[in-house]
Amino acid sequence: METLNELRFAISDRLNDGEVGPKHVPLSLLGDFQKDVTEFLRGSVRDIDASEVIVAIEEGSLALVASGLLATATLWADLDRLKSSGSLNQIDPKRAAVIERWQAASHQNPHRKYRIAVPRAANTGVSIDSETNFRRDEEVWVTVEKYIHGRVLDWGGKTKPNVHLELDDGTVLKVAASQTLLKQEKQNLLYRPTLLHITAQENLFTGALRNPTLLAFETNQPSYDEAEFQEMVKRGTVAWADTPNATQWLEDLRGGRA
């Protein structure tokens, strides 16, 4: 399977009876298109540094081919969702906003079309034109209780105490807290990795959280040690080396019952 590293963003339109292209494009349209492409690539998570992306301008319609996209896993997942569903709830909200702007422009101007595709790859594209109907479904929020990991950037407050937690993806979540909970915490957690036990409302489509409230700081934070895990695997492999069929051995031990 070919590694995905490039995306082609194209815009088609007519201006004064001529096709829009690299040599014939309004400055405002070029600027808006470039900003939209940047926003779509970065998304909310910003798992890609736009300054590291190389862009080539292609002939035909006005097309920007962006390369250097290996690290942005959310981008490829969102493209798959766009191809399989007309709902914008299932993709990153920043990317959904770009699709909505492009669709609104296409519905107002039947000559305006957009396309996102992997260069030289069949059946990989998403088109936006006057006929498309990408939409946002009614959002569903449910109350959840969960653990979130991050780094405490700030905590406290006189009237509305809270904890500012930087999540692993770089976003900052403001978690409401009581003065009692903050006062009872004996460890200095500022700028340290921390596990919070919270309640919140979670979006069923996007997984976004709103109105998070702190229940407790979790002092017992289990950690994963890759070296220790591999050592356990090695010991287990040696211990079972003389057993030709471990599954059969376990069934025999249970008296033939799975």
Coordinates of C-alpha atoms in Angstrom, one line a residue, residues 15 20 24-31:
L15 CA -14.1 34.6 -14.7
V20 CA -9.8 30.2 -13.4
H24 CA -6.0 33.9 -14.4
V25 CA -7.4 34.2 -10.8
P26 CA -8.7 37.0 -8.7
L27 CA -6.3 37.9 -5.8
S28 CA -9.0 37.6 -3.2
L29 CA -10.1 34.2 -4.4
L30 CA -6.5 33.0 -4.4
G31 CA -6.0 34.3 -0.8

